[in-house]
Amino acid sequence: MHLNDLPTPCALVDLDRLERNATRMADRAHALGVRLRPHVKTHKCVEAARIQTRSHFGGITVSTLAEARGFAEAGFRDITYAVPIAPQKLTEVVEINSRIDRLSVLVDHMVTISAIEEKARSHAIVLPVWLKIDCGLHRAGVDPESAAALALATRLQNSVDIDFRGVLTHAGQSYDAVDREGALAAALEEHAVTLAFLERLAKANVHVPETSIGSTPTASAVENLDGIDEIRPGNYAFFDVFQNAIGSCTLGDVAFSVLAAVVSVHPEEQRAVIDAGALALSKDPGPTHVDPDCGFGRIVTIEDQHPLPGLRLTSVSQEHGEIEGPGTAALRPGTQLRVLPNHSCLAAACFGNYQVIRGTEVVDEWRPLRGW
Amino acid sequence: MHLNDLPTPCALVDLDRLERNATRMADRAHALGVRLRPHVKTHKCVEAARIQTRSHFGGITVSTLAEARGFAEAGFRDITYAVPIAPQKLTEVVEINSRIDRLSVLVDHMVTISAIEEKARSHAIVLPVWLKIDCGLHRAGVDPESAAALALATRLQNSVDIDFRGVLTHAGQSYDAVDREGALAAALEEHAVTLAFLERLAKANVHVPETSIGSTPTASAVENLDGIDEIRPGNYAFFDVFQNAIGSCTLGDVAFSVLAAVVSVHPEEQRAVIDAGALALSKDPGPTHVDPDCGFGRIVTIEDQHPLPGLRLTSVSQEHGEIEGPGTAALRPGTQLRVLPNHSCLAAACFGNYQVIRGTEVVDEWRPLRGW
């Protein structure tokens, strides 16, 4: 089938681009001397994760227990759930962990460690746990310079109920960068904070088995990862308008897009409406810190994904995407357009299936995992 | 089951509040002398639509063909698809229309009318069509003062392939209101523009069978609808933080919320993180024109939905919701919180099922329709 024949709105995954993005990051990880544990939250899709892990050890990172469950069922055996674990989720963690080599969880609080120990003891097992530190994002993670960080690491090392996997962080502040240099600065911070914490722990006789860092912007920019064991970028599988704006990729690298159809045209006011709104593209505002007029996605040609600068997607409501610009003069009800989303992770999560294309031919359909 | 025992994040529908909201709007419509054709895009759920249509004629409004398909299968027989129809969707429209009394579509362009006529002729049927006019939102709909509007209405009236249902509009500009007075102004505009267009059409000997208007803000504010046949509010089933900010409801009326669990706490910085992020609440920025600090939802008590002003949901990323405020001192990993979303239509669409509660007891589970 030609992609023009697909119903709209629909999600397109460009397999050539996905494979190219995956190979490039896998090669980067090899060159940097680190393992690649891709974050699969961007696509939540077994087929894409298999492509991403091709030349690496097969470990993945997930953002929900639904992903952990689904990827475990599909044969992935080493999974890190990279959101600090809520104690009430431990029953399911134990269940999934028992079926694979390892479902590792993150902690940044003593209450959670106690809950994990209690759960592990009640099942007479040992649970794999990472210590999450904050390298500057100030979201989750313990401050690595705090007394609490040292106490948590010591407790994890000494716990008989816990398999202490190591120290993990995520420089999400790289998304505040305005270019590749800014992302590199975040990468250096992520790296340096981790190494400084290792040194501090070494002085306190805490041995850290492994270190895990990374995001797509930092993993794309960094040139040296001495002392680091693995990286966990995720968005690079698809990339998006945001990653392009901060220098992680070109627009030509973006492997996820949304096919839409024009439903209303008002050429006299240089306006039109497409059938892809907030439920197909998300309401992610995009890289407004780089381009205040970025709108809600970039409109590109159907055939070869070239930007159409005469069309700007200025607003989205539930099922309407509003387009402005002189390019609207060429639109009619039914005209198809292709939109590169601001944030592919959020846009992809809108869809129950992805139409997989090579060029303009639909070659497969993939079903992402959803929910929690 | 008590709602505390639900896994997080999950969607809660408060049945008492939903029924109260539904009854109030149904009674308003009766008092105003109009039919109620609720827009079901907010919940996309058969059970909720049945409650909303209890004392009315049973017609509904949908935003996708997936909703049309699903509600037709569930026994709804008079459905309006309230986004201008893309010509390539007509094959499915014909199919659904053949199984119920009427699946009506919207047009605002001659190209679309021609496509409908061609499709109707090829099946030897007549298709029900509304003319969508723009009463000030400037999204879809033809300018009712334009020559095009008159030409479209004349064509619809005279077409042997089309059952001209009437004139339809939606004052979405009511969402720019800062209070109930502003919403009332939008309602008066919606009403007046429609009546003026009817008068213009009457002079041109175009008879308009019916008129359909409405949004939750305008339907909640308006006091007279002489000359109007039906209203199509939708959000009122659930309401949300936005509707509260512009005066459509109290916070106590909000019937949809998200149950979340704390996963990370940083009391020294008055910060915490919950497991409900952009994929559970959407990234809808909320009523920033009324309250620039509204954040991404309102945190309320689990038991009785009272606001907790010491906790502000300041940021959302994919699976993290970041909370700030002095109330974080009382939080621990595992603490549950309940969040009223900024925009219930977008938040509800994140979930594959709703946990239906009366008070704090889970009494049912509903499965909304998804996709297109």
mmCIF file of C-alpha atoms in Angstrom, chain B residues 83-369:
data_model
loop_
_atom_site.group_PDB
_atom_site.id
_atom_site.type_symbol
_atom_site.label_atom_id
_atom_site.label_comp_id
_atom_site.label_asym_id
_atom_site.label_seq_id
_atom_site.Cartn_x
_atom_site.Cartn_y
_atom_site.Cartn_z
ATOM 1 C CA VAL B 83 -15.495 18.017 12.343
ATOM 2 C CA PRO B 84 -15.732 19.013 8.649
ATOM 3 C CA ILE B 85 -15.605 15.763 6.729
ATOM 4 C CA ALA B 86 -12.526 14.921 4.668
ATOM 5 C CA PRO B 87 -13.682 13.477 1.314
ATOM 6 C CA GLN B 88 -11.649 10.280 1.769
ATOM 7 C CA LYS B 89 -13.665 9.465 4.923
ATOM 8 C CA LEU B 90 -16.984 9.301 3.066
ATOM 9 C CA THR B 91 -16.815 5.579 2.326
ATOM 10 C CA GLU B 92 -16.882 4.828 6.029
ATOM 11 C CA VAL B 93 -19.506 7.514 6.652
ATOM 12 C CA VAL B 94 -21.807 5.790 4.146
ATOM 13 C CA GLU B 95 -21.233 2.463 5.851
ATOM 14 C CA ILE B 96 -22.009 3.725 9.370
ATOM 15 C CA ASN B 97 -24.932 5.856 8.143
ATOM 16 C CA SER B 98 -26.515 2.763 6.589
ATOM 17 C CA ARG B 99 -26.645 0.995 9.944
ATOM 18 C CA ILE B 100 -28.375 3.720 11.995
ATOM 19 C CA ASP B 101 -30.975 6.422 11.493
ATOM 20 C CA ARG B 102 -28.460 9.074 10.592
ATOM 21 C CA LEU B 103 -24.740 9.853 10.696
ATOM 22 C CA SER B 104 -24.674 13.532 9.758
ATOM 23 C CA VAL B 105 -21.515 15.241 8.545
ATOM 24 C CA LEU B 106 -20.358 18.865 8.386
ATOM 25 C CA VAL B 107 -19.226 20.844 5.359
ATOM 26 C CA ASP B 108 -17.845 24.324 4.819
ATOM 27 C CA HIS B 109 -16.533 23.956 1.238
ATOM 28 C CA MET B 110 -17.974 23.267 -2.217
ATOM 29 C CA VAL B 111 -15.310 20.618 -2.946
ATOM 30 C CA THR B 112 -16.625 18.579 -0.035
ATOM 31 C CA ILE B 113 -20.257 18.945 -1.121
ATOM 32 C CA SER B 114 -19.332 17.678 -4.585
ATOM 33 C CA ALA B 115 -17.553 14.697 -3.048
ATOM 34 C CA ILE B 116 -20.590 13.911 -0.861
ATOM 35 C CA GLU B 117 -22.964 14.158 -3.825
ATOM 36 C CA GLU B 118 -20.788 11.863 -5.897
ATOM 37 C CA LYS B 119 -20.547 9.316 -3.073
ATOM 38 C CA ALA B 120 -24.309 9.461 -2.417
ATOM 39 C CA ARG B 121 -25.130 9.004 -6.102
ATOM 40 C CA SER B 122 -22.773 6.050 -6.423
ATOM 41 C CA HIS B 123 -24.684 4.323 -3.591
ATOM 42 C CA ALA B 124 -28.104 5.645 -4.676
ATOM 43 C CA ILE B 125 -28.638 7.157 -1.238
ATOM 44 C CA VAL B 126 -29.099 10.576 0.328
ATOM 45 C CA LEU B 127 -26.571 11.730 2.922
ATOM 46 C CA PRO B 128 -27.407 14.022 5.868
ATOM 47 C CA VAL B 129 -25.275 17.170 5.924
ATOM 48 C CA TRP B 130 -24.980 20.267 8.117
ATOM 49 C CA LEU B 131 -23.501 23.558 6.968
ATOM 50 C CA LYS B 132 -20.831 24.625 9.438
ATOM 51 C CA ILE B 133 -20.539 28.377 9.933
ATOM 52 C CA ASP B 134 -17.892 30.349 11.779
ATOM 53 C CA CYS B 135 -19.409 32.447 14.605
ATOM 54 C CA GLY B 136 -16.082 33.930 15.715
ATOM 55 C CA LEU B 137 -13.725 31.076 16.557
ATOM 56 C CA HIS B 138 -12.002 31.296 13.146
ATOM 57 C CA ARG B 139 -11.130 27.607 13.038
ATOM 58 C CA ALA B 140 -13.436 25.646 10.714
ATOM 59 C CA GLY B 141 -16.701 26.908 9.208
ATOM 60 C CA VAL B 142 -17.620 29.343 6.448
ATOM 61 C CA ASP B 143 -17.927 33.063 7.196
ATOM 62 C CA PRO B 144 -21.732 33.528 7.398
ATOM 63 C CA GLU B 145 -21.462 37.000 5.861
ATOM 64 C CA SER B 146 -19.599 35.755 2.797
ATOM 65 C CA ALA B 147 -20.979 35.025 -0.654
ATOM 66 C CA ALA B 148 -19.611 31.495 -0.234
ATOM 67 C CA ALA B 149 -21.909 30.850 2.735
ATOM 68 C CA LEU B 150 -24.996 31.699 0.714
ATOM 69 C CA ALA B 151 -23.789 29.621 -2.233
ATOM 70 C CA LEU B 152 -23.098 26.613 0.009
ATOM 71 C CA ALA B 153 -26.507 26.798 1.724
ATOM 72 C CA THR B 154 -28.301 27.135 -1.610
ATOM 73 C CA ARG B 155 -26.411 24.174 -3.026
ATOM 74 C CA LEU B 156 -27.182 22.045 0.031
ATOM 75 C CA GLN B 157 -30.886 22.923 -0.096
ATOM 76 C CA ASN B 158 -31.130 22.136 -3.799
ATOM 77 C CA SER B 159 -29.069 18.960 -3.866
ATOM 78 C CA VAL B 160 -31.048 15.794 -4.517
ATOM 79 C CA ASP B 161 -28.226 13.722 -3.034
ATOM 80 C CA ILE B 162 -28.128 15.562 0.265
ATOM 81 C CA ASP B 163 -30.535 15.725 3.199
ATOM 82 C CA PHE B 164 -29.817 19.312 4.294
ATOM 83 C CA ARG B 165 -30.037 19.156 8.101
ATOM 84 C CA GLY B 166 -29.388 22.821 8.801
ATOM 85 C CA VAL B 167 -26.844 25.284 10.120
ATOM 86 C CA LEU B 168 -24.365 24.415 12.843
ATOM 87 C CA THR B 169 -21.779 26.431 14.734
ATOM 88 C CA HIS B 170 -19.560 26.254 17.822
ATOM 89 C CA ALA B 171 -18.440 29.303 19.805
ATOM 90 C CA GLY B 172 -15.069 27.899 20.847
ATOM 91 C CA GLN B 173 -13.992 31.473 21.528
ATOM 92 C CA SER B 174 -15.892 31.049 24.796
ATOM 93 C CA TYR B 175 -12.707 29.348 26.042
ATOM 94 C CA ASP B 176 -10.985 32.749 25.866
ATOM 95 C CA ALA B 177 -13.415 34.067 28.497
ATOM 96 C CA VAL B 178 -12.080 34.926 31.922
ATOM 97 C CA ASP B 179 -15.425 34.444 33.682
ATOM 98 C CA ARG B 180 -19.072 33.549 33.191
ATOM 99 C CA GLU B 181 -19.824 37.017 31.801
ATOM 100 C CA GLY B 182 -17.259 36.480 29.064
ATOM 101 C CA ALA B 183 -18.749 33.090 28.279
ATOM 102 C CA LEU B 184 -22.187 34.714 28.130
ATOM 103 C CA ALA B 185 -20.865 37.275 25.623
ATOM 104 C CA ALA B 186 -19.612 34.409 23.428
ATOM 105 C CA ALA B 187 -22.989 32.691 23.817
ATOM 106 C CA LEU B 188 -24.839 35.808 22.698
ATOM 107 C CA GLU B 189 -22.512 36.073 19.675
ATOM 108 C CA GLU B 190 -23.060 32.383 18.805
ATOM 109 C CA HIS B 191 -26.830 32.878 19.021
ATOM 110 C CA ALA B 192 -26.927 36.215 17.193
ATOM 111 C CA VAL B 193 -24.632 35.156 14.339
ATOM 112 C CA THR B 194 -26.758 32.072 13.750
ATOM 113 C CA LEU B 195 -30.044 34.014 13.737
ATOM 114 C CA ALA B 196 -28.603 36.705 11.443
ATOM 115 C CA PHE B 197 -27.479 34.019 8.997
ATOM 116 C CA LEU B 198 -30.945 32.421 9.098
ATOM 117 C CA GLU B 199 -32.467 35.792 8.244
ATOM 118 C CA ARG B 200 -30.021 36.263 5.364
ATOM 119 C CA LEU B 201 -30.829 32.786 4.050
ATOM 120 C CA ALA B 202 -34.577 33.370 4.388
ATOM 121 C CA LYS B 203 -34.286 36.448 2.162
ATOM 122 C CA ALA B 204 -32.518 34.260 -0.405
ATOM 123 C CA ASN B 205 -35.331 31.681 -0.122
ATOM 124 C CA VAL B 206 -33.131 29.121 1.590
ATOM 125 C CA HIS B 207 -35.065 27.266 4.249
ATOM 126 C CA VAL B 208 -32.958 26.029 7.150
ATOM 127 C CA PRO B 209 -34.511 22.909 8.722
ATOM 128 C CA GLU B 210 -32.613 23.121 12.018
ATOM 129 C CA THR B 211 -29.999 25.050 13.957
ATOM 130 C CA SER B 212 -27.387 23.532 16.243
ATOM 131 C CA ILE B 213 -25.007 25.512 18.432
ATOM 132 C CA GLY B 214 -23.157 25.233 21.665
ATOM 133 C CA SER B 215 -20.173 24.573 23.863
ATOM 134 C CA THR B 216 -20.015 23.879 27.571
ATOM 135 C CA PRO B 217 -19.132 27.490 28.504
ATOM 136 C CA THR B 218 -21.863 29.015 26.327
ATOM 137 C CA ALA B 219 -24.491 26.397 27.200
ATOM 138 C CA SER B 220 -23.728 26.947 30.890
ATOM 139 C CA ALA B 221 -24.043 30.733 30.638
ATOM 140 C CA VAL B 222 -26.831 31.364 28.141
ATOM 141 C CA GLU B 223 -30.361 32.309 29.271
ATOM 142 C CA ASN B 224 -32.289 32.416 26.005
ATOM 143 C CA LEU B 225 -32.061 30.288 22.876
ATOM 144 C CA ASP B 226 -35.086 31.403 20.857
ATOM 145 C CA GLY B 227 -34.811 30.185 17.272
ATOM 146 C CA ILE B 228 -32.290 27.454 18.120
ATOM 147 C CA ASP B 229 -33.161 23.756 17.902
ATOM 148 C CA GLU B 230 -30.335 21.949 19.657
ATOM 149 C CA ILE B 231 -27.177 22.413 21.724
ATOM 150 C CA ARG B 232 -24.032 20.280 21.679
ATOM 151 C CA PRO B 233 -22.015 20.847 24.884
ATOM 152 C CA GLY B 234 -19.672 18.005 25.858
ATOM 153 C CA ASN B 235 -17.090 18.828 28.475
ATOM 154 C CA TYR B 236 -19.779 19.402 31.145
ATOM 155 C CA ALA B 237 -20.009 15.653 31.744
ATOM 156 C CA PHE B 238 -16.614 15.804 33.436
ATOM 157 C CA PHE B 239 -15.737 19.505 33.653
ATOM 158 C CA ASP B 240 -12.127 20.378 34.598
ATOM 159 C CA VAL B 241 -9.827 23.049 36.014
ATOM 160 C CA PHE B 242 -10.212 25.145 32.868
ATOM 161 C CA GLN B 243 -14.016 25.178 33.004
ATOM 162 C CA ASN B 244 -13.823 26.117 36.671
ATOM 163 C CA ALA B 245 -11.494 29.021 35.896
ATOM 164 C CA ILE B 246 -13.868 30.506 33.304
ATOM 165 C CA GLY B 247 -16.927 30.073 35.497
ATOM 166 C CA SER B 248 -18.699 27.069 33.960
ATOM 167 C CA CYS B 249 -18.529 25.001 37.163
ATOM 168 C CA THR B 250 -17.163 24.719 40.668
ATOM 169 C CA LEU B 251 -14.133 22.551 41.403
ATOM 170 C CA GLY B 252 -16.545 20.321 43.299
ATOM 171 C CA ASP B 253 -18.375 19.598 40.041
ATOM 172 C CA VAL B 254 -15.303 18.078 38.351
ATOM 173 C CA ALA B 255 -16.127 14.407 37.760
ATOM 174 C CA PHE B 256 -12.828 13.231 36.240
ATOM 175 C CA SER B 257 -9.548 12.983 38.096
ATOM 176 C CA VAL B 258 -6.290 11.072 38.011
ATOM 177 C CA LEU B 259 -5.065 9.062 40.979
ATOM 178 C CA ALA B 260 -1.274 9.230 41.316
ATOM 179 C CA ALA B 261 1.449 8.096 43.693
ATOM 180 C CA VAL B 262 4.455 10.033 44.954
ATOM 181 C CA VAL B 263 7.719 8.475 43.722
ATOM 182 C CA SER B 264 10.332 11.018 44.860
ATOM 183 C CA VAL B 265 10.406 13.671 47.608
ATOM 184 C CA HIS B 266 12.799 16.557 48.235
ATOM 185 C CA PRO B 267 11.277 18.388 51.195
ATOM 186 C CA GLU B 268 14.362 20.592 51.676
ATOM 187 C CA GLU B 269 13.559 22.138 48.291
ATOM 188 C CA GLN B 270 9.771 21.830 48.687
ATOM 189 C CA ARG B 271 9.694 19.485 45.684
ATOM 190 C CA ALA B 272 8.233 16.062 44.953
ATOM 191 C CA VAL B 273 7.468 13.887 41.929
ATOM 192 C CA ILE B 274 4.334 11.843 41.166
ATOM 193 C CA ASP B 275 3.851 9.046 38.637
ATOM 194 C CA ALA B 276 1.299 11.009 36.589
ATOM 195 C CA GLY B 277 2.996 12.994 33.839
ATOM 196 C CA ALA B 278 2.177 14.178 30.345
ATOM 197 C CA LEU B 279 0.839 10.753 29.319
ATOM 198 C CA ALA B 280 -1.702 10.752 32.177
ATOM 199 C CA LEU B 281 -2.685 14.432 32.318
ATOM 200 C CA SER B 282 -1.738 15.722 28.839
ATOM 201 C CA LYS B 283 0.405 18.788 28.401
ATOM 202 C CA ASP B 284 -2.569 21.116 28.232
ATOM 203 C CA PRO B 285 -1.322 24.394 29.744
ATOM 204 C CA GLY B 286 -4.716 25.126 31.304
ATOM 205 C CA PRO B 287 -6.396 28.485 31.977
ATOM 206 C CA THR B 288 -3.162 30.521 31.928
ATOM 207 C CA HIS B 289 -5.137 33.560 30.721
ATOM 208 C CA VAL B 290 -6.984 33.547 34.047
ATOM 209 C CA ASP B 291 -4.280 32.080 36.302
ATOM 210 C CA PRO B 292 -0.713 32.142 34.909
ATOM 211 C CA ASP B 293 0.386 29.854 37.762
ATOM 212 C CA CYS B 294 -2.303 27.209 37.207
ATOM 213 C CA GLY B 295 0.288 24.538 36.452
ATOM 214 C CA PHE B 296 -0.804 21.220 34.929
ATOM 215 C CA GLY B 297 -3.742 20.325 37.158
ATOM 216 C CA ARG B 298 -5.116 20.878 40.657
ATOM 217 C CA ILE B 299 -4.074 18.556 43.449
ATOM 218 C CA VAL B 300 -6.959 17.606 45.737
ATOM 219 C CA THR B 301 -7.605 15.315 48.669
ATOM 220 C CA ILE B 302 -8.237 11.659 47.867
ATOM 221 C CA GLU B 303 -11.390 11.311 49.919
ATOM 222 C CA ASP B 304 -13.435 14.428 49.246
ATOM 223 C CA GLN B 305 -11.713 16.240 46.383
ATOM 224 C CA HIS B 306 -10.784 19.355 48.383
ATOM 225 C CA PRO B 307 -8.002 21.539 46.911
ATOM 226 C CA LEU B 308 -4.585 21.252 48.564
ATOM 227 C CA PRO B 309 -3.203 24.738 47.952
ATOM 228 C CA GLY B 310 0.180 23.804 49.439
ATOM 229 C CA LEU B 311 0.890 21.537 46.462
ATOM 230 C CA ARG B 312 1.272 22.871 42.915
ATOM 231 C CA LEU B 313 1.804 20.645 39.877
ATOM 232 C CA THR B 314 4.321 22.874 38.122
ATOM 233 C CA SER B 315 5.653 20.646 35.356
ATOM 234 C CA VAL B 316 4.976 17.391 33.529
ATOM 235 C CA SER B 317 7.304 15.219 31.488
ATOM 236 C CA GLN B 318 6.363 11.850 29.983
ATOM 237 C CA GLU B 319 5.857 9.876 33.228
ATOM 238 C CA HIS B 320 6.813 12.445 35.870
ATOM 239 C CA GLY B 321 4.648 15.143 37.413
ATOM 240 C CA GLU B 322 6.652 17.681 39.387
ATOM 241 C CA ILE B 323 5.071 19.148 42.492
ATOM 242 C CA GLU B 324 6.189 22.185 44.451
ATOM 243 C CA GLY B 325 5.051 23.844 47.642
ATOM 244 C CA PRO B 326 5.143 23.602 51.418
ATOM 245 C CA GLY B 327 2.699 20.682 51.332
ATOM 246 C CA THR B 328 5.498 18.467 49.997
ATOM 247 C CA ALA B 329 6.819 18.180 53.572
ATOM 248 C CA ALA B 330 4.000 15.737 54.336
ATOM 249 C CA LEU B 331 4.672 13.510 51.306
ATOM 250 C CA ARG B 332 6.531 10.188 51.266
ATOM 251 C CA PRO B 333 7.251 7.750 48.418
ATOM 252 C CA GLY B 334 3.964 5.936 47.970
ATOM 253 C CA THR B 335 1.683 8.753 49.182
ATOM 254 C CA GLN B 336 -1.347 8.910 46.918
ATOM 255 C CA LEU B 337 -2.700 12.145 45.476
ATOM 256 C CA ARG B 338 -5.643 12.956 43.262
ATOM 257 C CA VAL B 339 -5.280 15.438 40.404
ATOM 258 C CA LEU B 340 -8.055 17.358 38.654
ATOM 259 C CA PRO B 341 -6.773 17.852 35.092
ATOM 260 C CA ASN B 342 -6.620 21.147 33.253
ATOM 261 C CA HIS B 343 -8.495 19.656 30.315
ATOM 262 C CA SER B 344 -10.479 16.515 31.024
ATOM 263 C CA CYS B 345 -11.040 15.707 27.302
ATOM 264 C CA LEU B 346 -7.293 15.364 26.716
ATOM 265 C CA ALA B 347 -6.521 13.679 30.050
ATOM 266 C CA ALA B 348 -9.330 11.127 29.674
ATOM 267 C CA ALA B 349 -8.039 10.222 26.194
ATOM 268 C CA CYS B 350 -4.766 9.078 27.823
ATOM 269 C CA PHE B 351 -6.494 6.085 29.423
ATOM 270 C CA GLY B 352 -7.676 2.723 28.142
ATOM 271 C CA ASN B 353 -10.125 2.414 31.018
ATOM 272 C CA TYR B 354 -11.824 4.519 33.652
ATOM 273 C CA GLN B 355 -12.313 3.415 37.241
ATOM 274 C CA VAL B 356 -15.842 4.478 38.121
ATOM 275 C CA ILE B 357 -16.308 5.531 41.732
ATOM 276 C CA ARG B 358 -19.115 6.510 44.073
ATOM 277 C CA GLY B 359 -17.483 8.370 46.911
ATOM 278 C CA THR B 360 -14.311 6.365 47.497
ATOM 279 C CA GLU B 361 -15.676 2.997 46.364
ATOM 280 C CA VAL B 362 -14.856 1.626 42.915
ATOM 281 C CA VAL B 363 -18.179 0.479 41.472
ATOM 282 C CA ASP B 364 -17.426 -0.149 37.786
ATOM 283 C CA GLU B 365 -14.865 0.023 35.004
ATOM 284 C CA TRP B 366 -15.620 1.705 31.681
ATOM 285 C CA ARG B 367 -13.639 1.406 28.446
ATOM 286 C CA PRO B 368 -13.589 4.496 26.264
ATOM 287 C CA LEU B 369 -13.236 4.318 22.481
#
